[in-house]
C-alpha cells in the first residue's frame, strides 16, 4: 500500500468501508454462508465479453475520476470495488464447504485476480493524478490525456492479465 501513497483520510475511509461491507454481507448471508454451493464446470465463450466489459467499465471509472486533481477522489470508485472484493472473499467459504479442490483453487485465483485488477486500477488512477498535478504545463486536459496514455501503457500487463484470468475463471466456474 505504500506504493499507492494514500492519505490517512483515504486509508481510514477505505478500511472503515471494508468493515461495513463485511458486516453488510454477513448480515445478508446469515446462515447461508456455511451451506455448500454446488459447482458446475462449463465454458461459454460468449460470457467472457460480459466479464471483460465490466472490467473495462471499472477501469474507465477510475480513469475518469482521475481527472479531478485530488487524490482522495479515488475513494468513490473504490467503494463498490471493495464491496465486491469482500463479497468475493466471503463466497470462498461456501465453495470450501463443497470440498471440490479444483473449484476452491479456481475461486481463490479469481479472487486474487479481482484484487490485483482493483489494485492496479487504483494505482493507475493515483499515478495519473500525481503526474498531472505536479507536471502539467498549459492545458490541463491535454496533460491529463497524455498522462492517461502513458500510465495505461505502463500498467497494461497486470490490468489485462488479471482481467483475462478473472473472466476465464468465472466462465469456467459457474455456481448453480
Tab-separated table of N, CA and C in Angstrom:
chain	number	residue	atom	x	y	z
A	1	UNK	N	0.811	-1.197	0.000
A	1	UNK	CA	0.000	0.000	0.000
A	1	UNK	C	0.854	1.261	0.000
A	2	UNK	N	2.124	1.155	0.341
A	2	UNK	CA	2.959	2.357	0.351
A	2	UNK	C	3.164	2.890	-1.060
A	3	UNK	N	3.079	2.024	-2.055
A	3	UNK	CA	3.233	2.456	-3.433
A	3	UNK	C	2.072	3.354	-3.866
A	4	UNK	N	0.916	3.172	-3.222
A	4	UNK	CA	-0.248	3.970	-3.571
A	4	UNK	C	-0.171	5.390	-3.028
A	5	UNK	N	0.536	5.585	-1.930
A	5	UNK	CA	0.686	6.906	-1.310
A	5	UNK	C	-0.670	7.549	-1.024
A	6	UNK	N	-1.535	6.790	-0.348
A	6	UNK	CA	-2.850	7.305	0.019
A	6	UNK	C	-2.747	8.114	1.300
A	7	UNK	N	-3.588	9.120	1.416
A	7	UNK	CA	-3.606	9.917	2.640
A	7	UNK	C	-4.226	9.092	3.770
A	8	UNK	N	-4.007	9.520	4.991
A	8	UNK	CA	-4.573	8.815	6.144
A	8	UNK	C	-6.097	8.803	6.069
A	9	UNK	N	-6.685	9.933	5.639
A	9	UNK	CA	-8.136	10.003	5.500
A	9	UNK	C	-8.640	8.933	4.533
A	10	UNK	N	-7.984	8.802	3.396
A	10	UNK	CA	-8.393	7.827	2.397
A	10	UNK	C	-8.209	6.409	2.923
A	11	UNK	N	-7.088	6.140	3.581
A	11	UNK	CA	-6.849	4.809	4.139
A	11	UNK	C	-7.907	4.445	5.167
A	12	UNK	N	-8.191	5.357	6.092
A	12	UNK	CA	-9.190	5.078	7.124
A	12	UNK	C	-10.586	4.946	6.524
A	13	UNK	N	-10.872	5.737	5.507
A	13	UNK	CA	-12.174	5.635	4.846
A	13	UNK	C	-12.344	4.270	4.187
A	14	UNK	N	-11.314	3.810	3.490
A	14	UNK	CA	-11.392	2.516	2.812
A	14	UNK	C	-11.435	1.360	3.802
A	15	UNK	N	-10.691	1.470	4.893
A	15	UNK	CA	-10.731	0.425	5.931
A	15	UNK	C	-12.112	0.395	6.584
A	16	UNK	N	-12.647	1.569	6.911
A	16	UNK	CA	-13.980	1.635	7.507
A	16	UNK	C	-15.043	1.079	6.582
A	17	UNK	N	-14.945	1.415	5.294
A	17	UNK	CA	-15.899	0.904	4.317
A	17	UNK	C	-15.799	-0.612	4.199
A	18	UNK	N	-14.596	-1.146	4.220
A	18	UNK	CA	-14.408	-2.591	4.138
A	18	UNK	C	-15.061	-3.286	5.330
A	19	UNK	N	-14.889	-2.726	6.511
A	19	UNK	CA	-15.514	-3.303	7.709
A	19	UNK	C	-17.043	-3.255	7.590
A	20	UNK	N	-17.567	-2.124	7.111
A	20	UNK	CA	-19.014	-2.022	6.904
A	20	UNK	C	-19.508	-3.041	5.877
A	21	UNK	N	-18.730	-3.259	4.819
A	21	UNK	CA	-19.124	-4.228	3.798
A	21	UNK	C	-19.107	-5.651	4.353
A	22	UNK	N	-18.137	-5.957	5.197
A	22	UNK	CA	-18.092	-7.285	5.819
A	22	UNK	C	-19.344	-7.491	6.666
A	23	UNK	N	-19.672	-6.504	7.472
A	23	UNK	CA	-20.871	-6.603	8.315
A	23	UNK	C	-22.126	-6.708	7.448
A	24	UNK	N	-22.202	-5.900	6.389
A	24	UNK	CA	-23.358	-5.912	5.495
A	24	UNK	C	-23.537	-7.274	4.839
A	25	UNK	N	-22.473	-7.796	4.225
A	25	UNK	CA	-22.594	-9.071	3.523
A	25	UNK	C	-22.840	-10.225	4.477
A	26	UNK	N	-22.253	-10.171	5.681
A	26	UNK	CA	-22.514	-11.224	6.657
A	26	UNK	C	-23.959	-11.176	7.142
A	27	UNK	N	-24.523	-9.978	7.296
A	27	UNK	CA	-25.914	-9.879	7.738
A	27	UNK	C	-26.873	-10.363	6.652
A	28	UNK	N	-26.524	-10.166	5.407
A	28	UNK	CA	-27.368	-10.659	4.316
A	28	UNK	C	-27.252	-12.174	4.188
A	29	UNK	N	-26.030	-12.683	4.318
A	29	UNK	CA	-25.799	-14.112	4.143
A	29	UNK	C	-26.427	-14.925	5.256
A	30	UNK	N	-26.424	-14.399	6.464
A	30	UNK	CA	-26.947	-15.068	7.663
A	30	UNK	C	-26.449	-16.504	7.715
A	31	UNK	N	-27.328	-17.463	7.640
A	31	UNK	CA	-26.941	-18.867	7.768
A	31	UNK	C	-26.491	-19.490	6.469
A	32	UNK	N	-26.645	-18.791	5.360
A	32	UNK	CA	-26.292	-19.364	4.064
A	32	UNK	C	-24.801	-19.369	3.793
A	33	UNK	N	-24.044	-18.726	4.651
A	33	UNK	CA	-22.608	-18.633	4.427
A	33	UNK	C	-21.925	-19.986	4.546
A	34	UNK	N	-22.487	-20.863	5.351
A	34	UNK	CA	-21.843	-22.151	5.589
A	34	UNK	C	-22.579	-23.305	4.914
A	35	UNK	N	-23.368	-22.995	3.884
A	35	UNK	CA	-24.005	-24.022	3.078
A	35	UNK	C	-23.206	-24.182	1.799
A	36	UNK	N	-22.863	-25.410	1.444
A	36	UNK	CA	-22.063	-25.605	0.222
A	36	UNK	C	-22.822	-25.163	-1.030
A	37	UNK	N	-22.079	-24.602	-1.970
A	37	UNK	CA	-22.630	-24.189	-3.257
A	37	UNK	C	-22.244	-25.242	-4.287
A	38	UNK	N	-23.224	-25.882	-4.926
A	38	UNK	CA	-22.864	-26.851	-5.968
A	38	UNK	C	-22.241	-26.135	-7.169
A	39	UNK	N	-21.145	-26.676	-7.648
A	39	UNK	CA	-20.429	-26.062	-8.763
A	39	UNK	C	-20.614	-26.873	-10.029
A	40	UNK	N	-20.664	-26.170	-11.141
A	40	UNK	CA	-20.711	-26.800	-12.449
A	40	UNK	C	-19.609	-26.176	-13.288
A	41	UNK	N	-18.791	-27.007	-13.868
A	41	UNK	CA	-17.711	-26.513	-14.716
A	41	UNK	C	-18.216	-26.457	-16.146
A	42	UNK	N	-18.298	-25.248	-16.668
A	42	UNK	CA	-18.788	-25.035	-18.031
A	42	UNK	C	-17.809	-24.116	-18.746
A	43	UNK	N	-18.059	-23.921	-20.001
A	43	UNK	CA	-17.255	-22.964	-20.745
A	43	UNK	C	-18.121	-22.374	-21.845
A	44	UNK	N	-18.649	-21.197	-21.579
A	44	UNK	CA	-19.439	-20.455	-22.563
A	44	UNK	C	-18.618	-19.246	-22.970
A	45	UNK	N	-17.977	-19.337	-24.114
A	45	UNK	CA	-17.053	-18.285	-24.543
A	45	UNK	C	-17.739	-16.932	-24.689
A	46	UNK	N	-19.030	-16.925	-25.013
A	46	UNK	CA	-19.721	-15.644	-25.197
A	46	UNK	C	-19.816	-14.854	-23.896
A	47	UNK	N	-19.789	-15.514	-22.752
A	47	UNK	CA	-19.878	-14.820	-21.469
A	47	UNK	C	-18.617	-14.039	-21.133
A	48	UNK	N	-17.504	-14.341	-21.765
A	48	UNK	CA	-16.244	-13.667	-21.429
A	48	UNK	C	-16.331	-12.171	-21.741
A	49	UNK	N	-17.090	-11.814	-22.769
A	49	UNK	CA	-17.193	-10.405	-23.126
A	49	UNK	C	-17.934	-9.605	-22.056
A	50	UNK	N	-18.876	-10.221	-21.384
A	50	UNK	CA	-19.575	-9.553	-20.295
A	50	UNK	C	-18.638	-9.250	-19.133
A	51	UNK	N	-17.827	-10.226	-18.774
A	51	UNK	CA	-16.871	-10.026	-17.679
A	51	UNK	C	-15.808	-8.993	-18.061
A	52	UNK	N	-15.329	-9.072	-19.288
A	52	UNK	CA	-14.329	-8.096	-19.734
A	52	UNK	C	-14.921	-6.692	-19.827
A	53	UNK	N	-16.186	-6.601	-20.218
A	53	UNK	CA	-16.841	-5.301	-20.293
A	53	UNK	C	-16.926	-4.663	-18.904
A	54	UNK	N	-17.244	-5.449	-17.892
A	54	UNK	CA	-17.306	-4.937	-16.522
A	54	UNK	C	-15.932	-4.435	-16.085
A	55	UNK	N	-14.874	-5.164	-16.434
A	55	UNK	CA	-13.509	-4.729	-16.090
A	55	UNK	C	-13.170	-3.413	-16.806
A	56	UNK	N	-13.588	-3.300	-18.059
A	56	UNK	CA	-13.338	-2.074	-18.806
A	56	UNK	C	-14.064	-0.885	-18.170
A	57	UNK	N	-15.307	-1.080	-17.789
A	57	UNK	CA	-16.087	-0.013	-17.145
A	57	UNK	C	-15.444	0.375	-15.819
A	58	UNK	N	-14.982	-0.595	-15.073
A	58	UNK	CA	-14.327	-0.317	-13.788
A	58	UNK	C	-13.055	0.507	-13.991
A	59	UNK	N	-12.230	0.122	-14.949
A	59	UNK	CA	-11.022	0.881	-15.245
A	59	UNK	C	-11.367	2.280	-15.749
A	60	UNK	N	-12.397	2.375	-16.581
A	60	UNK	CA	-12.820	3.684	-17.088
A	60	UNK	C	-13.280	4.589	-15.949
A	61	UNK	N	-13.955	4.022	-14.966
A	61	UNK	CA	-14.400	4.830	-13.820
A	61	UNK	C	-13.203	5.395	-13.067
A	62	UNK	N	-12.205	4.555	-12.832
A	62	UNK	CA	-11.000	5.040	-12.147
A	62	UNK	C	-10.310	6.136	-12.963
A	63	UNK	N	-10.218	5.934	-14.267
A	63	UNK	CA	-9.546	6.925	-15.116
A	63	UNK	C	-10.351	8.229	-15.173
A	64	UNK	N	-11.658	8.121	-15.283
A	64	UNK	CA	-12.479	9.330	-15.332
A	64	UNK	C	-12.395	10.108	-14.022
A	65	UNK	N	-12.405	9.416	-12.900
A	65	UNK	CA	-12.285	10.108	-11.620
A	65	UNK	C	-10.902	10.733	-11.440
A	66	UNK	N	-9.925	10.245	-12.174
A	66	UNK	CA	-8.575	10.801	-12.033
A	66	UNK	C	-8.442	12.178	-12.677
A	67	UNK	N	-9.456	12.624	-13.399
A	67	UNK	CA	-9.384	13.956	-13.997
A	67	UNK	C	-9.452	15.040	-12.917
A	68	UNK	N	-10.025	14.697	-11.769
A	68	UNK	CA	-10.084	15.642	-10.648
A	68	UNK	C	-8.725	15.605	-9.941
A	69	UNK	N	-8.053	16.749	-9.796
A	69	UNK	CA	-6.692	16.740	-9.226
A	69	UNK	C	-6.683	16.675	-7.695
A	70	UNK	N	-7.302	15.646	-7.168
A	70	UNK	CA	-7.373	15.462	-5.720
A	70	UNK	C	-7.327	13.962	-5.461
A	71	UNK	N	-6.314	13.493	-4.749
A	71	UNK	CA	-6.116	12.055	-4.578
A	71	UNK	C	-7.251	11.362	-3.837
A	72	UNK	N	-7.911	12.065	-2.940
A	72	UNK	CA	-8.985	11.428	-2.172
A	72	UNK	C	-10.199	11.072	-3.018
A	73	UNK	N	-10.263	11.547	-4.252
A	73	UNK	CA	-11.394	11.242	-5.134
A	73	UNK	C	-11.429	9.748	-5.489
A	74	UNK	N	-10.303	9.059	-5.337
A	74	UNK	CA	-10.268	7.629	-5.669
A	74	UNK	C	-11.129	6.807	-4.726
A	75	UNK	N	-11.595	7.425	-3.641
A	75	UNK	CA	-12.496	6.719	-2.732
A	75	UNK	C	-13.782	6.336	-3.462
A	76	UNK	N	-14.281	7.225	-4.304
A	76	UNK	CA	-15.584	6.990	-4.941
A	76	UNK	C	-15.634	5.732	-5.805
A	77	UNK	N	-14.705	5.518	-6.733
A	77	UNK	CA	-14.796	4.249	-7.473
A	77	UNK	C	-14.340	3.047	-6.647
A	78	UNK	N	-13.606	3.292	-5.565
A	78	UNK	CA	-13.109	2.180	-4.747
A	78	UNK	C	-14.175	1.575	-3.848
A	79	UNK	N	-15.205	2.332	-3.495
A	79	UNK	CA	-16.220	1.821	-2.577
A	79	UNK	C	-16.966	0.610	-3.133
A	80	UNK	N	-17.524	0.664	-4.354
A	80	UNK	CA	-18.187	-0.550	-4.849
A	80	UNK	C	-17.205	-1.689	-5.128
A	81	UNK	N	-15.987	-1.337	-5.489
A	81	UNK	CA	-14.987	-2.372	-5.755
A	81	UNK	C	-14.647	-3.121	-4.469
A	82	UNK	N	-14.467	-2.386	-3.376
A	82	UNK	CA	-14.196	-3.042	-2.097
A	82	UNK	C	-15.370	-3.915	-1.665
A	83	UNK	N	-16.585	-3.449	-1.912
A	83	UNK	CA	-17.751	-4.267	-1.597
A	83	UNK	C	-17.761	-5.570	-2.373
A	84	UNK	N	-17.395	-5.505	-3.651
A	84	UNK	CA	-17.373	-6.731	-4.458
A	84	UNK	C	-16.210	-7.641	-4.060
A	85	UNK	N	-15.096	-7.059	-3.631
A	85	UNK	CA	-13.968	-7.882	-3.173
A	85	UNK	C	-14.341	-8.614	-1.892
A	86	UNK	N	-14.980	-7.907	-0.961
A	86	UNK	CA	-15.414	-8.552	0.288
A	86	UNK	C	-16.390	-9.674	-0.025
A	87	UNK	N	-17.333	-9.426	-0.928
A	87	UNK	CA	-18.291	-10.472	-1.310
A	87	UNK	C	-17.577	-11.659	-1.954
A	88	UNK	N	-16.604	-11.393	-2.818
A	88	UNK	CA	-15.860	-12.481	-3.467
A	88	UNK	C	-15.093	-13.306	-2.438
A	89	UNK	N	-14.513	-12.639	-1.454
A	89	UNK	CA	-13.782	-13.366	-0.406
A	89	UNK	C	-14.745	-14.202	0.432
A	90	UNK	N	-15.905	-13.645	0.754
A	90	UNK	CA	-16.875	-14.390	1.559
A	90	UNK	C	-17.481	-15.564	0.797
A	91	UNK	N	-17.551	-15.491	-0.535
A	91	UNK	CA	-18.095	-16.614	-1.293
A	91	UNK	C	-17.116	-17.781	-1.395
A	92	UNK	N	-15.889	-17.550	-0.990
A	92	UNK	CA	-14.926	-18.658	-0.961
A	92	UNK	C	-15.341	-19.677	0.103
A	93	UNK	N	-15.943	-19.201	1.186
A	93	UNK	CA	-16.314	-20.094	2.297
A	93	UNK	C	-17.291	-21.181	1.859
A	94	UNK	N	-18.423	-20.854	1.198
A	94	UNK	CA	-19.316	-21.940	0.767
A	94	UNK	C	-18.675	-22.869	-0.268
A	95	UNK	N	-17.768	-22.339	-1.063
A	95	UNK	CA	-17.113	-23.196	-2.047
A	95	UNK	C	-16.136	-24.143	-1.354
A	96	UNK	N	-15.498	-23.668	-0.281
A	96	UNK	CA	-14.639	-24.551	0.505
A	96	UNK	C	-15.465	-25.675	1.120
A	97	UNK	N	-16.705	-25.369	1.493
A	97	UNK	CA	-17.583	-26.376	2.101
A	97	UNK	C	-17.927	-27.507	1.127
A	98	UNK	N	-17.830	-27.246	-0.179
A	98	UNK	CA	-18.129	-28.309	-1.142
A	98	UNK	C	-17.039	-29.376	-1.135
A	99	UNK	N	-15.819	-28.976	-0.786
A	99	UNK	CA	-14.709	-29.919	-0.779
A	99	UNK	C	-14.128	-30.165	-2.163
A	100	UNK	N	-14.599	-29.452	-3.154
A	100	UNK	CA	-14.111	-29.593	-4.516
A	100	UNK	C	-12.813	-28.794	-4.653
A	101	UNK	N	-11.679	-29.484	-4.668
A	101	UNK	CA	-10.369	-28.840	-4.654
A	101	UNK	C	-10.147	-27.952	-5.884
A	102	UNK	N	-10.573	-28.420	-7.046
A	102	UNK	CA	-10.404	-27.626	-8.264
A	102	UNK	C	-11.239	-26.355	-8.175
A	103	UNK	N	-12.459	-26.472	-7.699
A	103	UNK	CA	-13.317	-25.305	-7.541
A	103	UNK	C	-12.763	-24.309	-6.536
A	104	UNK	N	-12.202	-24.813	-5.447
A	104	UNK	CA	-11.617	-23.942	-4.422
A	104	UNK	C	-10.434	-23.179	-4.998
A	105	UNK	N	-9.554	-23.878	-5.686
A	105	UNK	CA	-8.368	-23.234	-6.268
A	105	UNK	C	-8.774	-22.203	-7.313
A	106	UNK	N	-9.731	-22.554	-8.175
A	106	UNK	CA	-10.188	-21.613	-9.195
A	106	UNK	C	-10.823	-20.374	-8.568
A	107	UNK	N	-11.632	-20.581	-7.530
A	107	UNK	CA	-12.286	-19.432	-6.898
A	107	UNK	C	-11.272	-18.537	-6.191
A	108	UNK	N	-10.312	-19.113	-5.529
A	108	UNK	CA	-9.272	-18.312	-4.871
A	108	UNK	C	-8.453	-17.550	-5.919
A	109	UNK	N	-8.147	-18.188	-7.043
A	109	UNK	CA	-7.432	-17.488	-8.126
A	109	UNK	C	-8.267	-16.340	-8.692
A	110	UNK	N	-9.591	-16.528	-8.802
A	110	UNK	CA	-10.464	-15.461	-9.290
A	110	UNK	C	-10.480	-14.288	-8.309
A	111	UNK	N	-10.509	-14.580	-7.015
A	111	UNK	CA	-10.485	-13.514	-6.003
A	111	UNK	C	-9.168	-12.752	-6.074
A	112	UNK	N	-8.074	-13.476	-6.211
A	112	UNK	CA	-6.758	-12.828	-6.301
A	112	UNK	C	-6.684	-11.962	-7.559
A	113	UNK	N	-7.196	-12.469	-8.682
A	113	UNK	CA	-7.198	-11.683	-9.920
A	113	UNK	C	-8.065	-10.432	-9.768
A	114	UNK	N	-9.164	-10.559	-9.062
A	114	UNK	CA	-10.044	-9.407	-8.806
A	114	UNK	C	-9.319	-8.359	-7.963
A	115	UNK	N	-8.617	-8.791	-6.946
A	115	UNK	CA	-7.867	-7.877	-6.077
A	115	UNK	C	-6.726	-7.222	-6.858
A	116	UNK	N	-6.010	-7.996	-7.660
A	116	UNK	CA	-4.900	-7.439	-8.455
A	116	UNK	C	-5.417	-6.395	-9.440
A	117	UNK	N	-6.530	-6.679	-10.090
A	117	UNK	CA	-7.087	-5.709	-11.028
A	117	UNK	C	-7.479	-4.423	-10.310
A	118	UNK	N	-8.153	-4.562	-9.177
A	118	UNK	CA	-8.574	-3.372	-8.423
A	118	UNK	C	-7.364	-2.575	-7.953
A	119	UNK	N	-6.323	-3.260	-7.513
A	119	UNK	CA	-5.113	-2.577	-7.045
A	119	UNK	C	-4.466	-1.782	-8.179
A	120	UNK	N	-4.301	-2.406	-9.328
A	120	UNK	CA	-3.636	-1.714	-10.439
A	120	UNK	C	-4.513	-0.619	-11.051
A	121	UNK	N	-5.828	-0.781	-11.005
A	121	UNK	CA	-6.703	0.300	-11.462
A	121	UNK	C	-6.582	1.497	-10.523
A	122	UNK	N	-6.553	1.239	-9.216
A	122	UNK	CA	-6.362	2.306	-8.232
A	122	UNK	C	-4.986	2.935	-8.367
A	123	UNK	N	-3.964	2.114	-8.542
A	123	UNK	CA	-2.604	2.623	-8.710
A	123	UNK	C	-2.499	3.495	-9.958
A	124	UNK	N	-3.094	3.073	-11.049
A	124	UNK	CA	-3.076	3.860	-12.280
A	124	UNK	C	-3.751	5.201	-12.069
A	125	UNK	N	-4.884	5.190	-11.411
A	125	UNK	CA	-5.607	6.435	-11.151
A	125	UNK	C	-4.785	7.391	-10.302
A	126	UNK	N	-4.164	6.891	-9.263
A	126	UNK	CA	-3.354	7.748	-8.386
A	126	UNK	C	-2.111	8.251	-9.117
A	127	UNK	N	-1.494	7.415	-9.942
A	127	UNK	CA	-0.338	7.858	-10.716
A	127	UNK	C	-0.732	8.956	-11.703
A	128	UNK	N	-1.907	8.835	-12.308
A	128	UNK	CA	-2.372	9.870	-13.234
A	128	UNK	C	-2.571	11.182	-12.478
A	129	UNK	N	-3.245	11.115	-11.350
A	129	UNK	CA	-3.483	12.323	-10.550
A	129	UNK	C	-2.166	12.956	-10.142
A	130	UNK	N	-1.242	12.147	-9.669
A	130	UNK	CA	0.046	12.664	-9.208
A	130	UNK	C	0.829	13.317	-10.349
A	131	UNK	N	0.931	12.626	-11.471
A	131	UNK	CA	1.705	13.174	-12.591
A	131	UNK	C	1.101	14.448	-13.155
A	132	UNK	N	-0.208	14.474	-13.326
A	132	UNK	CA	-0.839	15.666	-13.884
A	132	UNK	C	-0.754	16.823	-12.891
A	133	UNK	N	-0.918	16.507	-11.619
A	133	UNK	CA	-0.916	17.545	-10.593
A	133	UNK	C	0.428	18.259	-10.503
A	134	UNK	N	1.507	17.533	-10.686
A	134	UNK	CA	2.826	18.123	-10.490
A	134	UNK	C	3.603	18.386	-11.782
A	135	UNK	N	3.126	17.892	-12.916
A	135	UNK	CA	3.905	18.028	-14.147
A	135	UNK	C	3.140	18.638	-15.309
A	136	UNK	N	1.973	19.208	-15.072
A	136	UNK	CA	1.222	19.735	-16.209
A	136	UNK	C	1.691	21.144	-16.550
A	137	UNK	N	1.701	21.371	-17.836
A	137	UNK	CA	2.079	22.688	-18.357
A	137	UNK	C	1.003	23.128	-19.333
A	138	UNK	N	0.447	24.291	-19.128
A	138	UNK	CA	-0.528	24.820	-20.069
A	138	UNK	C	-1.894	24.189	-19.930
A	139	UNK	N	-2.302	23.403	-20.892
A	139	UNK	CA	-3.634	22.818	-20.955
A	139	UNK	C	-3.723	21.596	-20.034
A	140	UNK	N	-4.548	21.699	-18.994
A	140	UNK	CA	-4.681	20.621	-18.018
A	140	UNK	C	-5.265	19.367	-18.652
A	141	UNK	N	-6.311	19.522	-19.452
A	141	UNK	CA	-6.971	18.364	-20.047
A	141	UNK	C	-6.037	17.613	-20.992
A	142	UNK	N	-5.257	18.340	-21.766
A	142	UNK	CA	-4.297	17.694	-22.667
A	142	UNK	C	-3.232	16.951	-21.870
A	143	UNK	N	-2.734	17.569	-20.797
A	143	UNK	CA	-1.756	16.898	-19.935
A	143	UNK	C	-2.355	15.641	-19.321
A	144	UNK	N	-3.629	15.716	-18.937
A	144	UNK	CA	-4.306	14.562	-18.360
A	144	UNK	C	-4.415	13.437	-19.392
A	145	UNK	N	-4.807	13.755	-20.616
A	145	UNK	CA	-4.936	12.733	-21.666
A	145	UNK	C	-3.598	12.059	-21.963
A	146	UNK	N	-2.526	12.857	-22.043
A	146	UNK	CA	-1.198	12.292	-22.301
A	146	UNK	C	-0.789	11.375	-21.144
A	147	UNK	N	-1.034	11.819	-19.926
A	147	UNK	CA	-0.672	11.020	-18.756
A	147	UNK	C	-1.488	9.738	-18.688
A	148	UNK	N	-2.769	9.800	-19.044
A	148	UNK	CA	-3.596	8.590	-19.073
A	148	UNK	C	-2.987	7.566	-20.027
A	149	UNK	N	-2.608	8.006	-21.217
A	149	UNK	CA	-1.991	7.091	-22.176
A	149	UNK	C	-0.696	6.487	-21.652
A	150	UNK	N	0.136	7.310	-21.031
A	150	UNK	CA	1.421	6.824	-20.511
A	150	UNK	C	1.198	5.814	-19.392
A	151	UNK	N	0.320	6.129	-18.457
A	151	UNK	CA	0.109	5.247	-17.302
A	151	UNK	C	-0.617	3.961	-17.685
A	152	UNK	N	-1.515	4.036	-18.656
A	152	UNK	CA	-2.158	2.805	-19.111
A	152	UNK	C	-1.157	1.902	-19.837
A	153	UNK	N	-0.218	2.508	-20.578
A	153	UNK	CA	0.836	1.709	-21.208
A	153	UNK	C	1.742	1.080	-20.154
A	154	UNK	N	1.995	1.801	-19.072
A	154	UNK	CA	2.854	1.296	-18.005
A	154	UNK	C	2.217	0.118	-17.287
A	155	UNK	N	0.920	0.202	-17.007
A	155	UNK	CA	0.246	-0.807	-16.180
A	155	UNK	C	-0.656	-1.742	-16.981
A	156	UNK	N	-0.502	-1.805	-18.287
A	156	UNK	CA	-1.429	-2.578	-19.091
A	156	UNK	C	-1.319	-4.075	-18.838
A	157	UNK	N	-0.131	-4.584	-18.600
A	157	UNK	CA	0.025	-6.030	-18.457
A	157	UNK	C	-0.711	-6.583	-17.231
A	158	UNK	N	-0.508	-6.019	-16.023
A	158	UNK	CA	-1.278	-6.564	-14.899
A	158	UNK	C	-2.780	-6.303	-15.021
A	159	UNK	N	-3.165	-5.198	-15.640
A	159	UNK	CA	-4.589	-4.913	-15.801
A	159	UNK	C	-5.242	-5.912	-16.757
A	160	UNK	N	-4.658	-6.088	-17.913
A	160	UNK	CA	-5.225	-7.008	-18.907
A	160	UNK	C	-5.105	-8.456	-18.437
A	161	UNK	N	-3.965	-8.808	-17.873
A	161	UNK	CA	-3.760	-10.177	-17.397
A	161	UNK	C	-4.744	-10.570	-16.314
A	162	UNK	N	-4.903	-9.720	-15.311
A	162	UNK	CA	-5.834	-10.053	-14.228
A	162	UNK	C	-7.283	-10.031	-14.712
A	163	UNK	N	-7.608	-9.141	-15.653
A	163	UNK	CA	-8.967	-9.113	-16.203
A	163	UNK	C	-9.261	-10.394	-16.984
A	164	UNK	N	-8.300	-10.857	-17.765
A	164	UNK	CA	-8.498	-12.100	-18.524
A	164	UNK	C	-8.584	-13.316	-17.605
A	165	UNK	N	-7.704	-13.377	-16.612
A	165	UNK	CA	-7.737	-14.509	-15.675
A	165	UNK	C	-9.074	-14.549	-14.951
A	166	UNK	N	-9.515	-13.397	-14.441
A	166	UNK	CA	-10.788	-13.325	-13.733
A	166	UNK	C	-11.946	-13.751	-14.644
A	167	UNK	N	-11.944	-13.260	-15.868
A	167	UNK	CA	-13.034	-13.568	-16.791
A	167	UNK	C	-13.063	-15.036	-17.169
A	168	UNK	N	-11.913	-15.596	-17.488
A	168	UNK	CA	-11.862	-17.006	-17.884
A	168	UNK	C	-12.273	-17.913	-16.728
A	169	UNK	N	-11.788	-17.618	-15.530
A	169	UNK	CA	-12.164	-18.448	-14.379
A	169	UNK	C	-13.665	-18.367	-14.128
A	170	UNK	N	-14.244	-17.185	-14.265
A	170	UNK	CA	-15.675	-17.054	-13.999
A	170	UNK	C	-16.551	-17.693	-15.066
A	171	UNK	N	-16.048	-17.825	-16.294
A	171	UNK	CA	-16.869	-18.552	-17.271
A	171	UNK	C	-16.696	-20.051	-17.128
A	172	UNK	N	-15.610	-20.478	-16.514
A	172	UNK	CA	-15.423	-21.902	-16.259
A	172	UNK	C	-16.168	-22.327	-15.004
A	173	UNK	N	-16.046	-21.531	-13.964
A	173	UNK	CA	-16.614	-21.865	-12.655
A	173	UNK	C	-17.975	-21.210	-12.524
A	174	UNK	N	-19.001	-22.010	-12.647
A	174	UNK	CA	-20.350	-21.471	-12.602
A	174	UNK	C	-21.095	-22.138	-11.452
A	175	UNK	N	-21.564	-21.308	-10.516
A	175	UNK	CA	-22.345	-21.850	-9.389
A	175	UNK	C	-23.811	-21.866	-9.765
A	176	UNK	N	-24.477	-22.958	-9.432
A	176	UNK	CA	-25.931	-23.058	-9.721
A	176	UNK	C	-26.661	-23.439	-8.468
